[in-house]
Amino acid sequence: MDNLLLNWLKQGPNTQQLISFNHHDIMPSNRFCAQVAYLYQQLHAQPAQRWLLAAKQSDLFAAGLCAGLLAGKTIILPANTQAGTISELNHQFDAVLADEPVCEVRTFIPLSTEITPPAAKWPKSDHLGELILFTSGSSGEPKAVRKTIAQLDAEVSTLERTFAEQLPHCSVVSTVSHQHIYGLLFKILWPLAANRPFLSEQIEYPETLSYYLAIMPNLCLISSPAQLSRLPGALENQLQHRHPSLIFSSGGPLSFQAATDIEQCYRQVPIEIFGSTETGGIAYRRQHKANEPWQVFSPVTIKQAPDDGALCIQSAYLEQDNQWHKCDDSIELINAQQFTLLNRLDRIVKVEEKRISMVQMEQLLRSHPLVVDAAVAMLTKPRQMLGAIVTLTDEGKALLATEGKLAVNNRIKKHLLSQFERVTLPRRWRYPDAIPQNSEGKRVQSDLISLLKKHD
């Protein structure tokens, strides 16, 4: 099972491989080859090297991705296509390969299901391109993470080695985006390389999942803790007649209660994957009991930093696989292959499984004309969410007095939407005259959280 992805990219899909499907159409290998060859020719003719890739449909995304890699291009994957995100990455790409224009003045190759290119063979390539994904750095600036095909191939091959025996010949459906490393690997690259068709759409509603479970015998579900936590309630916590063959969860730890609730509905506990954009998958677990330890993937070596207890890894998925990489999570080391997670050591948090820099959010808040200063804190009750404490300008205070808190909230939220997705925005807002500080002039998280917990 070594070089699973690399061999697939060089040879292309076999003639019997089904690439993707949805409720009204399928993508057979011959049509996919024609699309990839068509896009490859266009990309090969363009001098631009760095191509931003974005598409809602996973089959279009996969065709663009394969064509770009085979053409030796550098593929830039934005987390989303919101104006603020694209603006921040403006200097990172030269051209756009997408299902719709995302910026004004760039070379643009459209991805469209309406284009039906003639039959063609899989392009041959002597030099494969690479990918660059972006994640929130601790400074708030987007941090570029480079991924070579060798790194991605190592991870895909490991996933197949680790989990193939638990997967019947199944199809893959996902509630997460392929624009992020988890969805990219689990919904696109691993299924392609292992000959498992994937749903070209992203599942947004429990009813859609139930529909596909009813009509297809073997489905592997790729999801996230936030989505899986809500799913049992939507299913009225009832045992389902049809259930996925396997469920994966990543983006943050799944609570033991959610794992238990999913087992009650689907007769199985999800497999959780722990990792990040930078590191790839580090470890996995199934919570048969509370706080189940994490089991390290075979190509990963771990140790614990003596100063702050941080997890340190060596991994074939890293750019320099012979050096130790220090993660931002503290751990309790059980043995050479197992650990338990304790807490984060930086100001990057997960909200709805999306990685958010509180520094970046505070910087954006301070740039609003109604805002003097801002602090963001994470609340865990009644559920995990962000809260914002904001001091206002005179204009902001006047608006608060005349139009009320909701009007101010909405103005500032609209500003945040230029860089953040709506589900990640703060749910609690406080507008004191000053942000709490201790005697040393520093902000103490417990003080910020106490203020956010107070009723208006």
XYZ file of C-alpha atoms in Angstrom:
456
model
C 0.000 0.000 0.000
C 3.012 2.309 -0.200
C 2.964 5.156 -2.768
C -0.787 4.685 -3.181
C -1.496 8.317 -4.146
C 1.709 8.818 -6.114
C 1.067 5.758 -8.283
C -2.565 6.762 -8.850
C -1.581 10.295 -9.950
C 0.975 8.954 -12.402
C -1.299 6.294 -13.912
C -4.732 7.865 -13.517
C -7.961 6.033 -12.613
C -8.623 2.580 -14.030
C -11.355 2.260 -16.642
C -13.849 0.840 -14.128
C -13.297 3.453 -11.418
C -16.288 5.568 -10.440
C -14.976 8.940 -9.309
C -18.017 10.633 -7.783
C -21.796 10.678 -7.604
C -24.773 12.741 -6.460
C -28.523 12.203 -6.454
C -28.871 12.752 -10.208
C -25.496 12.024 -11.817
C -22.264 10.027 -11.670
C -18.699 10.857 -12.759
C -17.122 7.796 -14.449
C -13.366 7.624 -14.977
C -13.483 8.372 -18.732
C -15.346 11.649 -18.169
C -13.016 12.576 -15.316
C -9.939 11.847 -17.477
C -11.347 14.090 -20.199
C -11.900 16.937 -17.721
C -8.431 16.597 -16.217
C -6.766 16.465 -19.654
C -8.737 19.530 -20.811
C -7.736 21.557 -17.756
C -4.155 20.259 -17.917
C -3.780 21.592 -21.475
C -5.021 25.036 -20.430
C -2.798 25.152 -17.353
C 0.227 23.915 -19.271
C -0.196 26.732 -21.780
C -0.156 29.392 -19.028
C 3.118 30.790 -17.618
C 1.522 31.493 -14.209
C 2.891 29.096 -11.574
C 0.762 29.747 -8.466
C -2.935 28.913 -8.945
C -5.642 29.516 -6.389
C -8.093 26.588 -6.512
C -11.665 26.767 -5.207
C -14.884 24.946 -6.092
C -18.056 23.972 -4.261
C -18.437 20.627 -6.047
C -15.849 18.055 -5.035
C -15.603 16.467 -8.501
C -14.770 19.822 -10.089
C -12.291 20.527 -7.298
C -10.665 17.099 -7.790
C -10.340 17.626 -11.557
C -8.716 21.031 -11.040
C -6.428 19.655 -8.358
C -5.221 16.711 -10.449
C -4.731 18.873 -13.556
C -2.756 21.458 -11.591
C -0.504 18.897 -9.914
C 0.141 17.062 -13.202
C 0.983 20.399 -14.866
C 3.603 21.006 -12.165
C 1.787 24.016 -10.760
C 1.692 25.216 -7.167
C -1.922 24.917 -5.986
C -3.063 27.487 -3.414
C -6.008 26.361 -1.271
C -7.847 29.164 0.561
C -9.933 28.149 3.577
C -12.892 29.930 1.953
C -13.581 32.446 -0.817
C -14.762 35.361 1.323
C -13.474 38.730 0.104
C -11.326 39.350 3.182
C -9.680 35.924 2.936
C -8.863 36.325 -0.766
C -7.579 39.855 -0.143
C -5.205 38.598 2.555
C -3.838 35.972 0.164
C -3.668 38.356 -2.792
C 0.136 38.254 -3.039
C 0.243 34.452 -2.743
C -1.230 33.527 -6.138
C -0.857 34.559 -9.795
C -3.989 33.038 -11.345
C -7.308 31.437 -10.446
C -8.803 28.012 -11.181
C -12.323 28.086 -9.756
C -16.033 27.593 -10.338
C -16.554 31.369 -10.180
C -14.290 34.453 -10.337
C -12.977 35.279 -6.859
C -11.053 38.443 -7.733
C -11.017 40.935 -10.576
C -7.659 41.147 -12.332
C -6.164 37.675 -12.656
C -5.848 34.947 -15.272
C -8.946 32.808 -14.732
C -9.738 29.263 -15.877
C -13.337 28.268 -15.039
C -14.347 24.929 -13.561
C -17.780 24.003 -14.877
C -19.980 20.932 -15.297
C -21.379 22.537 -18.445
C -18.080 22.060 -20.291
C -17.940 18.600 -21.891
C -14.439 18.054 -23.305
C -13.728 15.252 -25.802
C -12.393 11.900 -24.597
C -8.702 11.999 -23.740
C -6.052 9.952 -21.989
C -4.711 10.768 -18.527
C -1.903 13.366 -18.818
C 1.634 12.141 -18.215
C 3.885 14.212 -15.991
C 7.587 14.122 -15.165
C 7.220 16.745 -12.464
C 4.286 16.932 -10.073
C 3.289 20.217 -8.447
C 2.627 20.874 -4.777
C -0.031 22.413 -2.549
C -0.032 25.365 -0.180
C -2.731 25.598 2.475
C -3.196 28.420 4.944
C -3.811 28.289 8.645
C -4.098 30.941 11.347
C -0.724 31.725 12.853
C -0.443 32.940 16.446
C 0.196 36.482 15.143
C -3.129 36.491 13.278
C -1.505 36.498 9.841
C -2.326 33.558 7.544
C 0.497 31.036 7.732
C 1.425 29.185 4.536
C 1.835 25.424 4.925
C 3.516 23.703 1.988
C 2.575 20.095 1.185
C 4.471 18.017 -1.354
C 2.911 15.010 -3.066
C 5.406 12.813 -1.194
C 4.051 14.072 2.146
C 0.411 13.640 1.106
C 1.195 10.226 -0.376
C 2.743 9.104 2.923
C -0.417 10.097 4.759
C -2.851 8.543 2.282
C -0.849 5.295 2.271
C -0.875 5.222 6.087
C -4.648 5.799 6.230
C -5.236 2.889 3.875
C -2.876 0.628 5.831
C -4.501 1.575 9.143
C -8.199 1.506 8.244
C -8.715 -0.486 5.018
C -9.706 -3.665 6.855
C -12.549 -1.795 8.558
C -13.821 -0.366 5.265
C -15.853 -2.544 2.909
C -15.889 -1.395 -0.723
C -17.704 1.774 0.204
C -18.546 5.258 -1.005
C -17.549 8.397 0.866
C -19.862 11.207 1.968
C -18.750 14.285 3.867
C -20.134 17.141 5.948
C -16.795 19.016 5.846
C -15.146 21.137 3.154
C -12.446 19.786 0.844
C -10.705 23.193 1.004
C -9.164 22.159 4.370
C -6.550 19.443 4.935
C -8.963 17.003 6.624
C -11.569 17.114 3.852
C -8.852 17.225 1.181
C -7.287 13.998 2.453
C -10.327 12.042 3.603
C -12.852 13.072 0.953
C -10.685 13.618 -2.148
C -7.161 12.169 -2.146
C -7.628 8.964 -0.147
C -10.872 7.931 -1.968
C -9.337 8.652 -5.389
C -6.188 6.653 -4.652
C -8.103 3.748 -3.058
C -10.884 3.560 -5.695
C -13.752 4.710 -3.456
C -16.296 7.074 -5.073
C -17.214 10.236 -3.183
C -20.319 12.398 -3.052
C -19.670 15.517 -5.130
C -21.761 17.668 -2.791
C -21.145 18.562 0.836
C -23.862 17.208 3.138
C -25.457 20.033 5.122
C -28.555 18.420 6.638
C -29.209 15.191 8.562
C -32.066 14.443 6.143
C -29.579 14.377 3.240
C -27.353 11.939 5.109
C -30.355 9.724 5.878
C -31.349 9.821 2.190
C -27.967 8.501 1.010
C -27.818 5.908 3.804
C -31.202 4.617 2.657
C -30.213 4.163 -0.980
C -26.551 3.075 -0.655
C -25.433 -0.004 1.304
C -21.912 1.044 2.349
C -21.098 4.640 3.201
C -18.104 6.088 5.027
C -19.016 9.365 6.749
C -16.412 12.140 7.066
C -17.587 14.637 9.672
C -16.582 16.902 12.553
C -17.219 17.044 16.310
C -19.669 19.967 16.075
C -21.715 18.265 13.363
C -21.655 14.855 15.038
C -22.649 16.403 18.375
C -25.819 17.828 16.793
C -26.693 14.751 14.736
C -28.207 12.522 17.491
C -30.667 15.281 18.444
C -31.769 15.573 14.808
C -32.260 11.786 14.791
C -34.242 12.006 18.064
C -31.571 9.787 19.651
C -33.168 6.765 18.008
C -31.356 3.714 16.681
C -31.244 4.019 12.879
C -32.026 1.115 10.556
C -29.295 2.243 8.150
C -25.942 3.419 9.430
C -22.504 4.259 7.989
C -19.896 1.512 7.673
C -17.374 3.830 9.324
C -17.454 7.349 10.759
C -14.451 9.661 10.941
C -14.277 12.849 12.994
C -11.572 15.515 13.051
C -11.118 19.204 13.779
C -11.067 18.892 17.581
C -11.738 16.268 20.252
C -15.232 14.764 20.239
C -16.866 14.767 23.652
C -17.432 11.365 25.249
C -21.155 12.158 25.444
C -21.314 12.857 21.698
C -19.384 9.664 20.936
C -21.825 7.686 23.107
C -24.862 9.362 21.478
C -23.567 8.540 17.994
C -23.038 4.919 19.026
C -26.644 4.804 20.255
C -27.888 5.963 16.840
C -25.430 4.201 14.531
C -24.133 1.210 16.565
C -20.551 2.398 16.334
C -18.176 4.892 17.901
C -16.578 7.416 15.489
C -12.860 7.190 14.772
C -11.335 10.523 15.781
C -8.258 11.879 14.010
C -5.970 14.286 15.859
C -3.659 16.541 13.870
C -3.386 19.903 12.138
C -2.723 21.474 8.759
C 0.984 21.670 9.589
C 1.410 18.170 10.999
C -1.140 16.083 9.148
C -2.635 13.228 11.156
C -0.772 12.524 14.383
C -2.980 10.004 16.184
C -6.420 8.398 16.298
C -8.812 6.922 18.864
C -12.287 5.519 19.501
C -13.876 6.639 22.773
C -15.182 3.407 24.272
C -14.496 5.057 27.637
C -14.111 8.683 28.741
C -10.807 10.397 27.904
C -9.616 7.482 25.795
C -5.873 7.831 24.968
C -4.746 8.724 21.455
C -2.886 6.066 19.449
C -0.038 7.438 17.315
C 0.015 6.643 13.561
C 2.892 4.342 12.586
C 5.036 6.967 10.726
C 4.878 9.350 13.739
C 7.267 9.411 16.711
C 6.335 11.400 19.826
C 7.905 12.831 22.965
C 6.924 15.411 25.588
C 8.701 18.765 25.932
C 10.196 18.979 29.458
C 9.529 22.710 29.936
C 5.797 23.072 29.174
C 4.606 19.500 28.490
C 4.016 20.194 24.790
C 3.594 17.338 22.325
C 6.650 17.024 20.041
C 6.604 14.860 16.914
C 8.767 13.493 14.131
C 6.688 12.534 11.107
C 6.934 11.506 7.463
C 4.149 14.035 6.813
C 6.376 16.983 7.757
C 8.639 18.887 5.367
C 11.666 17.907 7.465
C 10.782 14.464 8.746
C 14.015 14.011 10.718
C 13.496 17.057 12.949
C 11.291 17.449 16.017
C 8.202 19.636 15.560
C 6.716 21.192 18.692
C 2.905 21.302 18.705
C 0.681 23.805 20.518
C -0.971 21.165 22.708
C 0.189 19.974 26.111
C -0.109 16.227 26.747
C 0.278 13.502 29.299
C 2.580 10.868 27.813
C 1.414 7.302 28.511
C 4.011 5.406 26.456
C 5.885 5.714 23.149
C 2.642 5.239 21.147
C -0.078 6.755 23.354
C -0.922 10.052 25.046
C -3.846 12.027 26.439
C -4.495 15.641 25.427
C -4.531 18.351 28.097
C -4.895 21.889 26.698
C -3.809 24.379 24.042
C -0.681 26.466 24.622
C -1.426 29.273 22.140
C -4.319 31.606 21.291
C -5.573 29.508 18.379
C -8.959 27.974 19.186
C -11.427 25.750 17.384
C -14.933 27.102 16.848
C -17.254 24.753 14.951
C -14.041 22.856 14.034
C -12.685 25.922 12.260
C -9.310 27.119 13.452
C -9.601 30.720 14.655
C -6.845 33.091 15.719
C -8.168 35.220 18.572
C -5.299 37.641 17.828
C -6.502 38.046 14.231
C -10.088 38.604 15.363
C -9.033 41.222 17.922
C -6.960 43.037 15.281
C -9.921 43.124 12.896
C -12.248 44.349 15.652
C -9.871 47.223 16.470
C -9.914 48.316 12.817
C -13.671 49.039 12.960
C -14.491 52.796 13.155
C -16.769 52.260 16.175
C -14.119 50.352 18.179
C -11.300 51.600 20.399
C -10.111 48.269 21.793
C -11.236 44.638 21.917
C -10.573 41.343 23.657
C -11.820 37.906 22.633
C -12.187 34.934 24.985
C -13.414 31.366 24.699
C -16.460 30.250 26.677
C -17.186 26.563 27.273
C -20.684 26.777 28.804
C -23.472 26.303 27.856
C -21.403 25.309 24.796
C -18.064 26.237 23.258
C -18.234 29.700 21.697
C -16.389 33.000 21.487
C -17.250 36.131 23.412
C -16.082 39.664 22.592
C -15.440 42.548 24.969
C -15.306 45.841 23.099
C -14.716 49.444 24.147
C -16.431 51.889 21.824
C -15.601 55.291 20.336
C -17.894 58.225 21.119
C -19.734 57.462 17.883
C -20.113 53.837 18.950
C -21.394 54.817 22.398
C -23.931 57.171 20.805
C -25.156 54.378 18.514
C -25.404 52.021 21.491
C -27.486 54.595 23.404
C -29.848 55.450 20.557
C -30.241 52.185 18.594
C -29.293 49.547 21.160
C -26.880 46.670 21.479
C -28.248 44.619 18.565
C -27.534 47.423 16.090
C -23.937 47.712 17.298
C -23.499 43.926 17.271
C -24.721 43.702 13.686
C -22.445 46.497 12.471
C -19.376 44.877 13.988
C -20.353 41.350 12.914
C -20.667 42.533 9.304
C -17.086 43.805 9.584
C -15.871 40.440 10.941
C -17.552 38.597 8.065
C -14.894 39.988 5.720
C -12.445 37.440 7.179
C -14.413 35.004 9.356
C -17.281 32.647 8.648
C -20.575 33.400 10.370
C -20.580 30.258 12.522
C -17.282 31.333 14.120
C -18.365 34.852 15.166
C -18.651 35.757 18.866
C -22.022 34.861 20.372
C -21.706 37.125 23.423
C -20.878 40.833 23.304
C -20.041 43.216 26.132
C -19.381 46.963 25.836
C -17.737 48.164 29.083
C -15.950 51.504 29.472
C -12.656 49.628 29.907
C -11.378 46.090 29.335
C -10.486 44.403 32.654
C -6.767 44.340 33.532
C -4.755 43.178 36.527
C -2.327 45.305 38.543
C 0.387 44.675 35.954
C -1.810 45.983 33.147
C -2.337 42.506 31.677
C -5.598 40.917 30.626
C -6.526 37.877 32.669
C -8.689 35.312 30.878
C -10.690 34.480 34.004
C -11.660 38.165 34.386
C -12.719 38.394 30.742
C -14.798 35.234 31.034
C -16.454 36.469 34.247
C -17.507 39.676 32.468
C -18.866 37.716 29.502
C -20.883 35.491 31.835
C -22.611 38.445 33.496
C -26.099 39.279 32.307
C -26.653 42.572 30.480
